[in-house]
Amino acid sequence: MLTGTSLSSGMYLPYEIISEIFKYTLDARPLNEYSFCLNDKSEPRNLELISRWFERDVKRILREERPEIMRAIAAGALSRIALHWTGDMEKVGPQRDLFVKNVKSVTERCSHLALDLDDILACGAGYGLSATDIHHSITTILEVIRNQYQKDFPIQSFEFKAPAAVNFSSPGFFRASGHFETGFMRLFLELGDIAENARDQKIRFLLDLGGSGIKDDDIHDLTEMLGLNTIIIEKLDLSENSFSLQGITELVDLFKDKPVQSLYFRNFRSSNIGTLFDSLIQASRNINLGLLDISGSVLSDDAFTGLCALIGSNADIKRLNIKNCRINNMPGRERLSESIHINTHLRTLDLLEKPIDIGNHRHSFSLDDFIQKEAKLKVEGTKARQSVRQLA
């Protein structure tokens, strides 16, 4: 059994601490499967456990400036606090004061925060929370973060996961609940206020809006918020949504002025993804993308032509993920190789099982060669497994 692990130089954590930390990642199991869940909505106990956790072990981790771990801890703690909302907390009084105090017990100690609405919604029914309760709980948490001035841990990054429509009974939750009458506008306004209240401190935003049913009007509100000078876009995930040329055009206009470290458009319809390529080509001189991920988006011939034209325009895209886009079987797939010969920025291509490092082989790069090598390795692997079974 493991007894410990090293996360960074000079920092060694017991295994039991690591196992607790990774319970709080945004990709983990539903909250109701965790042993850390609190019983009987015991808010004082909630505050006591969170405070003890931070004072004993997490404070060391926070000082090490590991953003992904900080955000994981914050997401888990804030989700648990959100699920202990009661109707008494809607009005000013000791119950609301206690809720705010609980939120501050986390947010005032973290320079990297995260809030996972999808997680909260998935577990809310088990706690007897209505859409109204969840709405008030989430907006109160955002208001607390917006209004606080963090002296010891100024906010450096904020990760936000919107609820995926498929994960709750009302796909139009933000609109249908009667509390988000303007769609995502209220949420984007709150996030914008958090960034503006940072004063001279720039905040890195990691926004996961995948599958949330976002529309053109929401894109307008989103781009206005992300256009603030205090916001750095580290991640923007708009996968599995459906908006038109209007929304795509507004997004690309934003990308002209701001670099984006990671941009996700997974599982987009072919017509929309083609429009994205056309818009990015027009703005290629000003675009700076660390990662463009369109995996799972089935490309028509026209969309594939648009992708080749985008890469051939020498757009500044450092990593391109086109897994499961059916490019392997396209008869004209070598056109992409020709585009890669021209592009001086692209470093990594995700198409096969392993990432392809383009490196110094740009001018001799051949997609066919890589596809054939992978097919050969698969055949050899199958034969090797069959031989082992025969020997056994």
PDB file of N, CA and C in Angstrom, residues 218-287:
ATOM      1  N   ASP A 218     -26.731  34.226 -24.917  1.00  0.00           N
ATOM      2  CA  ASP A 218     -25.822  33.909 -23.816  1.00  0.00           C
ATOM      3  C   ASP A 218     -24.373  34.152 -24.226  1.00  0.00           C
ATOM      4  N   ILE A 219     -24.051  33.845 -25.489  1.00  0.00           N
ATOM      5  CA  ILE A 219     -22.695  34.080 -25.989  1.00  0.00           C
ATOM      6  C   ILE A 219     -22.367  35.566 -25.930  1.00  0.00           C
ATOM      7  N   HIS A 220     -23.346  36.400 -26.246  1.00  0.00           N
ATOM      8  CA  HIS A 220     -23.131  37.854 -26.180  1.00  0.00           C
ATOM      9  C   HIS A 220     -22.766  38.275 -24.760  1.00  0.00           C
ATOM     10  N   ASP A 221     -23.532  37.790 -23.784  1.00  0.00           N
ATOM     11  CA  ASP A 221     -23.242  38.126 -22.384  1.00  0.00           C
ATOM     12  C   ASP A 221     -21.889  37.556 -21.955  1.00  0.00           C
ATOM     13  N   LEU A 222     -21.582  36.360 -22.433  1.00  0.00           N
ATOM     14  CA  LEU A 222     -20.313  35.715 -22.086  1.00  0.00           C
ATOM     15  C   LEU A 222     -19.122  36.519 -22.608  1.00  0.00           C
ATOM     16  N   THR A 223     -19.180  36.928 -23.869  1.00  0.00           N
ATOM     17  CA  THR A 223     -18.047  37.652 -24.448  1.00  0.00           C
ATOM     18  C   THR A 223     -17.867  39.024 -23.806  1.00  0.00           C
ATOM     19  N   GLU A 224     -18.967  39.651 -23.402  1.00  0.00           N
ATOM     20  CA  GLU A 224     -18.847  40.928 -22.689  1.00  0.00           C
ATOM     21  C   GLU A 224     -18.107  40.738 -21.376  1.00  0.00           C
ATOM     22  N   MET A 225     -18.429  39.665 -20.669  1.00  0.00           N
ATOM     23  CA  MET A 225     -17.770  39.392 -19.392  1.00  0.00           C
ATOM     24  C   MET A 225     -16.296  39.049 -19.599  1.00  0.00           C
ATOM     25  N   LEU A 226     -16.004  38.151 -20.539  1.00  0.00           N
ATOM     26  CA  LEU A 226     -14.626  37.720 -20.759  1.00  0.00           C
ATOM     27  C   LEU A 226     -13.758  38.824 -21.351  1.00  0.00           C
ATOM     28  N   GLY A 227     -14.391  39.849 -21.901  1.00  0.00           N
ATOM     29  CA  GLY A 227     -13.639  40.964 -22.467  1.00  0.00           C
ATOM     30  C   GLY A 227     -13.052  41.903 -21.435  1.00  0.00           C
ATOM     31  N   LEU A 228     -13.399  41.722 -20.156  1.00  0.00           N
ATOM     32  CA  LEU A 228     -12.868  42.592 -19.105  1.00  0.00           C
ATOM     33  C   LEU A 228     -11.349  42.483 -19.035  1.00  0.00           C
ATOM     34  N   ASN A 229     -10.700  43.610 -18.758  1.00  0.00           N
ATOM     35  CA  ASN A 229      -9.233  43.648 -18.738  1.00  0.00           C
ATOM     36  C   ASN A 229      -8.635  42.778 -17.645  1.00  0.00           C
ATOM     37  N   THR A 230      -9.395  42.526 -16.580  1.00  0.00           N
ATOM     38  CA  THR A 230      -8.848  41.763 -15.449  1.00  0.00           C
ATOM     39  C   THR A 230      -8.962  40.252 -15.644  1.00  0.00           C
ATOM     40  N   ILE A 231      -9.533  39.811 -16.766  1.00  0.00           N
ATOM     41  CA  ILE A 231      -9.742  38.373 -16.990  1.00  0.00           C
ATOM     42  C   ILE A 231      -8.747  37.824 -18.010  1.00  0.00           C
ATOM     43  N   ILE A 232      -8.107  36.726 -17.635  1.00  0.00           N
ATOM     44  CA  ILE A 232      -7.281  35.938 -18.549  1.00  0.00           C
ATOM     45  C   ILE A 232      -8.037  34.630 -18.807  1.00  0.00           C
ATOM     46  N   ILE A 233      -8.227  34.266 -20.071  1.00  0.00           N
ATOM     47  CA  ILE A 233      -8.988  33.060 -20.404  1.00  0.00           C
ATOM     48  C   ILE A 233      -8.039  31.869 -20.466  1.00  0.00           C
ATOM     49  N   GLU A 234      -8.074  31.047 -19.436  1.00  0.00           N
ATOM     50  CA  GLU A 234      -7.230  29.852 -19.432  1.00  0.00           C
ATOM     51  C   GLU A 234      -7.927  28.683 -20.125  1.00  0.00           C
ATOM     52  N   LYS A 235      -9.244  28.567 -19.922  1.00  0.00           N
ATOM     53  CA  LYS A 235      -9.989  27.471 -20.540  1.00  0.00           C
ATOM     54  C   LYS A 235     -11.410  27.935 -20.823  1.00  0.00           C
ATOM     55  N   LEU A 236     -11.892  27.620 -22.030  1.00  0.00           N
ATOM     56  CA  LEU A 236     -13.281  27.895 -22.388  1.00  0.00           C
ATOM     57  C   LEU A 236     -13.821  26.671 -23.115  1.00  0.00           C
ATOM     58  N   ASP A 237     -14.786  26.007 -22.499  1.00  0.00           N
ATOM     59  CA  ASP A 237     -15.361  24.780 -23.054  1.00  0.00           C
ATOM     60  C   ASP A 237     -16.806  25.048 -23.453  1.00  0.00           C
ATOM     61  N   LEU A 238     -17.066  25.028 -24.755  1.00  0.00           N
ATOM     62  CA  LEU A 238     -18.411  25.254 -25.293  1.00  0.00           C
ATOM     63  C   LEU A 238     -18.899  24.021 -26.053  1.00  0.00           C
ATOM     64  N   SER A 239     -18.386  22.875 -25.697  1.00  0.00           N
ATOM     65  CA  SER A 239     -18.718  21.630 -26.386  1.00  0.00           C
ATOM     66  C   SER A 239     -20.209  21.298 -26.277  1.00  0.00           C
ATOM     67  N   GLU A 240     -20.708  20.571 -27.272  1.00  0.00           N
ATOM     68  CA  GLU A 240     -22.070  20.027 -27.252  1.00  0.00           C
ATOM     69  C   GLU A 240     -23.133  21.100 -27.032  1.00  0.00           C
ATOM     70  N   ASN A 241     -22.886  22.279 -27.564  1.00  0.00           N
ATOM     71  CA  ASN A 241     -23.892  23.334 -27.573  1.00  0.00           C
ATOM     72  C   ASN A 241     -24.264  23.630 -29.018  1.00  0.00           C
ATOM     73  N   SER A 242     -25.280  24.452 -29.204  1.00  0.00           N
ATOM     74  CA  SER A 242     -25.728  24.765 -30.551  1.00  0.00           C
ATOM     75  C   SER A 242     -26.050  26.247 -30.639  1.00  0.00           C
ATOM     76  N   PHE A 243     -25.140  26.994 -31.238  1.00  0.00           N
ATOM     77  CA  PHE A 243     -25.446  28.395 -31.513  1.00  0.00           C
ATOM     78  C   PHE A 243     -25.031  28.699 -32.947  1.00  0.00           C
ATOM     79  N   SER A 244     -25.502  29.798 -33.463  1.00  0.00           N
ATOM     80  CA  SER A 244     -25.408  30.068 -34.896  1.00  0.00           C
ATOM     81  C   SER A 244     -24.155  30.867 -35.250  1.00  0.00           C
ATOM     82  N   LEU A 245     -24.128  31.331 -36.489  1.00  0.00           N
ATOM     83  CA  LEU A 245     -23.027  32.157 -36.984  1.00  0.00           C
ATOM     84  C   LEU A 245     -22.852  33.398 -36.120  1.00  0.00           C
ATOM     85  N   GLN A 246     -23.980  33.956 -35.638  1.00  0.00           N
ATOM     86  CA  GLN A 246     -23.897  35.157 -34.797  1.00  0.00           C
ATOM     87  C   GLN A 246     -23.039  34.901 -33.557  1.00  0.00           C
ATOM     88  N   GLY A 247     -23.321  33.800 -32.862  1.00  0.00           N
ATOM     89  CA  GLY A 247     -22.568  33.488 -31.653  1.00  0.00           C
ATOM     90  C   GLY A 247     -21.110  33.197 -31.948  1.00  0.00           C
ATOM     91  N   ILE A 248     -20.848  32.444 -33.016  1.00  0.00           N
ATOM     92  CA  ILE A 248     -19.470  32.111 -33.380  1.00  0.00           C
ATOM     93  C   ILE A 248     -18.692  33.366 -33.747  1.00  0.00           C
ATOM     94  N   THR A 249     -19.331  34.275 -34.484  1.00  0.00           N
ATOM     95  CA  THR A 249     -18.665  35.522 -34.873  1.00  0.00           C
ATOM     96  C   THR A 249     -18.280  36.343 -33.651  1.00  0.00           C
ATOM     97  N   GLU A 250     -19.172  36.424 -32.663  1.00  0.00           N
ATOM     98  CA  GLU A 250     -18.863  37.185 -31.447  1.00  0.00           C
ATOM     99  C   GLU A 250     -17.712  36.549 -30.685  1.00  0.00           C
ATOM    100  N   LEU A 251     -17.676  35.233 -30.655  1.00  0.00           N
ATOM    101  CA  LEU A 251     -16.578  34.545 -29.972  1.00  0.00           C
ATOM    102  C   LEU A 251     -15.244  34.830 -30.652  1.00  0.00           C
ATOM    103  N   VAL A 252     -15.222  34.722 -31.979  1.00  0.00           N
ATOM    104  CA  VAL A 252     -13.972  34.940 -32.705  1.00  0.00           C
ATOM    105  C   VAL A 252     -13.504  36.383 -32.549  1.00  0.00           C
ATOM    106  N   ASP A 253     -14.438  37.328 -32.511  1.00  0.00           N
ATOM    107  CA  ASP A 253     -14.063  38.726 -32.261  1.00  0.00           C
ATOM    108  C   ASP A 253     -13.366  38.864 -30.909  1.00  0.00           C
ATOM    109  N   LEU A 254     -13.833  38.103 -29.926  1.00  0.00           N
ATOM    110  CA  LEU A 254     -13.184  38.111 -28.611  1.00  0.00           C
ATOM    111  C   LEU A 254     -11.774  37.539 -28.709  1.00  0.00           C
ATOM    112  N   PHE A 255     -11.619  36.439 -29.459  1.00  0.00           N
ATOM    113  CA  PHE A 255     -10.316  35.779 -29.560  1.00  0.00           C
ATOM    114  C   PHE A 255      -9.281  36.649 -30.279  1.00  0.00           C
ATOM    115  N   LYS A 256      -9.744  37.616 -31.080  1.00  0.00           N
ATOM    116  CA  LYS A 256      -8.806  38.524 -31.746  1.00  0.00           C
ATOM    117  C   LYS A 256      -8.025  39.353 -30.727  1.00  0.00           C
ATOM    118  N   ASP A 257      -8.684  39.668 -29.618  1.00  0.00           N
ATOM    119  CA  ASP A 257      -8.081  40.554 -28.617  1.00  0.00           C
ATOM    120  C   ASP A 257      -7.473  39.812 -27.445  1.00  0.00           C
ATOM    121  N   LYS A 258      -7.847  38.539 -27.270  1.00  0.00           N
ATOM    122  CA  LYS A 258      -7.381  37.804 -26.097  1.00  0.00           C
ATOM    123  C   LYS A 258      -6.882  36.415 -26.469  1.00  0.00           C
ATOM    124  N   PRO A 259      -5.692  36.052 -26.008  1.00  0.00           N
ATOM    125  CA  PRO A 259      -5.248  34.671 -26.203  1.00  0.00           C
ATOM    126  C   PRO A 259      -6.061  33.727 -25.329  1.00  0.00           C
ATOM    127  N   VAL A 260      -6.272  32.512 -25.787  1.00  0.00           N
ATOM    128  CA  VAL A 260      -7.001  31.499 -25.030  1.00  0.00           C
ATOM    129  C   VAL A 260      -6.093  30.274 -24.913  1.00  0.00           C
ATOM    130  N   GLN A 261      -5.876  29.834 -23.688  1.00  0.00           N
ATOM    131  CA  GLN A 261      -4.979  28.696 -23.507  1.00  0.00           C
ATOM    132  C   GLN A 261      -5.598  27.405 -24.032  1.00  0.00           C
ATOM    133  N   SER A 262      -6.888  27.176 -23.747  1.00  0.00           N
ATOM    134  CA  SER A 262      -7.557  25.947 -24.194  1.00  0.00           C
ATOM    135  C   SER A 262      -8.983  26.272 -24.619  1.00  0.00           C
ATOM    136  N   LEU A 263      -9.334  25.904 -25.859  1.00  0.00           N
ATOM    137  CA  LEU A 263     -10.672  26.151 -26.391  1.00  0.00           C
ATOM    138  C   LEU A 263     -11.263  24.824 -26.854  1.00  0.00           C
ATOM    139  N   TYR A 264     -12.454  24.482 -26.320  1.00  0.00           N
ATOM    140  CA  TYR A 264     -13.078  23.182 -26.599  1.00  0.00           C
ATOM    141  C   TYR A 264     -14.391  23.369 -27.354  1.00  0.00           C
ATOM    142  N   PHE A 265     -14.488  22.727 -28.513  1.00  0.00           N
ATOM    143  CA  PHE A 265     -15.722  22.673 -29.294  1.00  0.00           C
ATOM    144  C   PHE A 265     -15.997  21.215 -29.659  1.00  0.00           C
ATOM    145  N   ARG A 266     -15.967  20.326 -28.679  1.00  0.00           N
ATOM    146  CA  ARG A 266     -16.161  18.904 -28.954  1.00  0.00           C
ATOM    147  C   ARG A 266     -17.611  18.611 -29.347  1.00  0.00           C
ATOM    148  N   ASN A 267     -17.778  17.629 -30.224  1.00  0.00           N
ATOM    149  CA  ASN A 267     -19.116  17.146 -30.615  1.00  0.00           C
ATOM    150  C   ASN A 267     -20.004  18.271 -31.133  1.00  0.00           C
ATOM    151  N   PHE A 268     -19.446  19.109 -31.986  1.00  0.00           N
ATOM    152  CA  PHE A 268     -20.224  20.171 -32.613  1.00  0.00           C
ATOM    153  C   PHE A 268     -20.774  19.681 -33.944  1.00  0.00           C
ATOM    154  N   ARG A 269     -21.920  20.251 -34.342  1.00  0.00           N
ATOM    155  CA  ARG A 269     -22.488  19.891 -35.637  1.00  0.00           C
ATOM    156  C   ARG A 269     -21.566  20.364 -36.755  1.00  0.00           C
ATOM    157  N   SER A 270     -21.557  19.617 -37.842  1.00  0.00           N
ATOM    158  CA  SER A 270     -20.632  19.897 -38.936  1.00  0.00           C
ATOM    159  C   SER A 270     -20.792  21.320 -39.470  1.00  0.00           C
ATOM    160  N   SER A 271     -22.044  21.785 -39.629  1.00  0.00           N
ATOM    161  CA  SER A 271     -22.259  23.125 -40.185  1.00  0.00           C
ATOM    162  C   SER A 271     -21.671  24.191 -39.269  1.00  0.00           C
ATOM    163  N   ASN A 272     -21.840  24.010 -37.950  1.00  0.00           N
ATOM    164  CA  ASN A 272     -21.311  24.992 -37.010  1.00  0.00           C
ATOM    165  C   ASN A 272     -19.789  24.978 -36.966  1.00  0.00           C
ATOM    166  N   ILE A 273     -19.194  23.794 -36.992  1.00  0.00           N
ATOM    167  CA  ILE A 273     -17.743  23.705 -36.887  1.00  0.00           C
ATOM    168  C   ILE A 273     -17.093  24.289 -38.140  1.00  0.00           C
ATOM    169  N   GLY A 274     -17.752  24.128 -39.298  1.00  0.00           N
ATOM    170  CA  GLY A 274     -17.238  24.736 -40.523  1.00  0.00           C
ATOM    171  C   GLY A 274     -17.255  26.247 -40.442  1.00  0.00           C
ATOM    172  N   THR A 275     -18.325  26.791 -39.866  1.00  0.00           N
ATOM    173  CA  THR A 275     -18.420  28.237 -39.676  1.00  0.00           C
ATOM    174  C   THR A 275     -17.328  28.738 -38.744  1.00  0.00           C
ATOM    175  N   LEU A 276     -17.026  27.955 -37.706  1.00  0.00           N
ATOM    176  CA  LEU A 276     -15.947  28.324 -36.784  1.00  0.00           C
ATOM    177  C   LEU A 276     -14.621  28.426 -37.532  1.00  0.00           C
ATOM    178  N   PHE A 277     -14.332  27.448 -38.390  1.00  0.00           N
ATOM    179  CA  PHE A 277     -13.076  27.471 -39.150  1.00  0.00           C
ATOM    180  C   PHE A 277     -13.003  28.718 -40.031  1.00  0.00           C
ATOM    181  N   ASP A 278     -14.110  29.021 -40.734  1.00  0.00           N
ATOM    182  CA  ASP A 278     -14.129  30.185 -41.622  1.00  0.00           C
ATOM    183  C   ASP A 278     -13.862  31.474 -40.846  1.00  0.00           C
ATOM    184  N   SER A 279     -14.494  31.591 -39.667  1.00  0.00           N
ATOM    185  CA  SER A 279     -14.323  32.804 -38.863  1.00  0.00           C
ATOM    186  C   SER A 279     -12.899  32.919 -38.332  1.00  0.00           C
ATOM    187  N   LEU A 280     -12.323  31.792 -37.917  1.00  0.00           N
ATOM    188  CA  LEU A 280     -10.950  31.809 -37.402  1.00  0.00           C
ATOM    189  C   LEU A 280      -9.952  32.149 -38.510  1.00  0.00           C
ATOM    190  N   ILE A 281     -10.226  31.706 -39.734  1.00  0.00           N
ATOM    191  CA  ILE A 281      -9.341  32.042 -40.855  1.00  0.00           C
ATOM    192  C   ILE A 281      -9.307  33.552 -41.061  1.00  0.00           C
ATOM    193  N   GLN A 282     -10.481  34.185 -41.012  1.00  0.00           N
ATOM    194  CA  GLN A 282     -10.554  35.630 -41.220  1.00  0.00           C
ATOM    195  C   GLN A 282      -9.791  36.403 -40.146  1.00  0.00           C
ATOM    196  N   ALA A 283      -9.679  35.799 -38.958  1.00  0.00           N
ATOM    197  CA  ALA A 283      -8.996  36.483 -37.854  1.00  0.00           C
ATOM    198  C   ALA A 283      -7.640  35.852 -37.543  1.00  0.00           C
ATOM    199  N   SER A 284      -7.117  35.043 -38.476  1.00  0.00           N
ATOM    200  CA  SER A 284      -5.947  34.207 -38.175  1.00  0.00           C
ATOM    201  C   SER A 284      -4.721  35.004 -37.747  1.00  0.00           C
ATOM    202  N   ARG A 285      -4.577  36.226 -38.237  1.00  0.00           N
ATOM    203  CA  ARG A 285      -3.392  37.017 -37.872  1.00  0.00           C
ATOM    204  C   ARG A 285      -3.397  37.413 -36.402  1.00  0.00           C
ATOM    205  N   ASN A 286      -4.573  37.434 -35.800  1.00  0.00           N
ATOM    206  CA  ASN A 286      -4.684  37.883 -34.409  1.00  0.00           C
ATOM    207  C   ASN A 286      -4.987  36.756 -33.431  1.00  0.00           C
ATOM    208  N   ILE A 287      -5.152  35.533 -33.932  1.00  0.00           N
ATOM    209  CA  ILE A 287      -5.555  34.421 -33.073  1.00  0.00           C
ATOM    210  C   ILE A 287      -4.340  33.801 -32.385  1.00  0.00           C
TER     211      ILE A 287
END
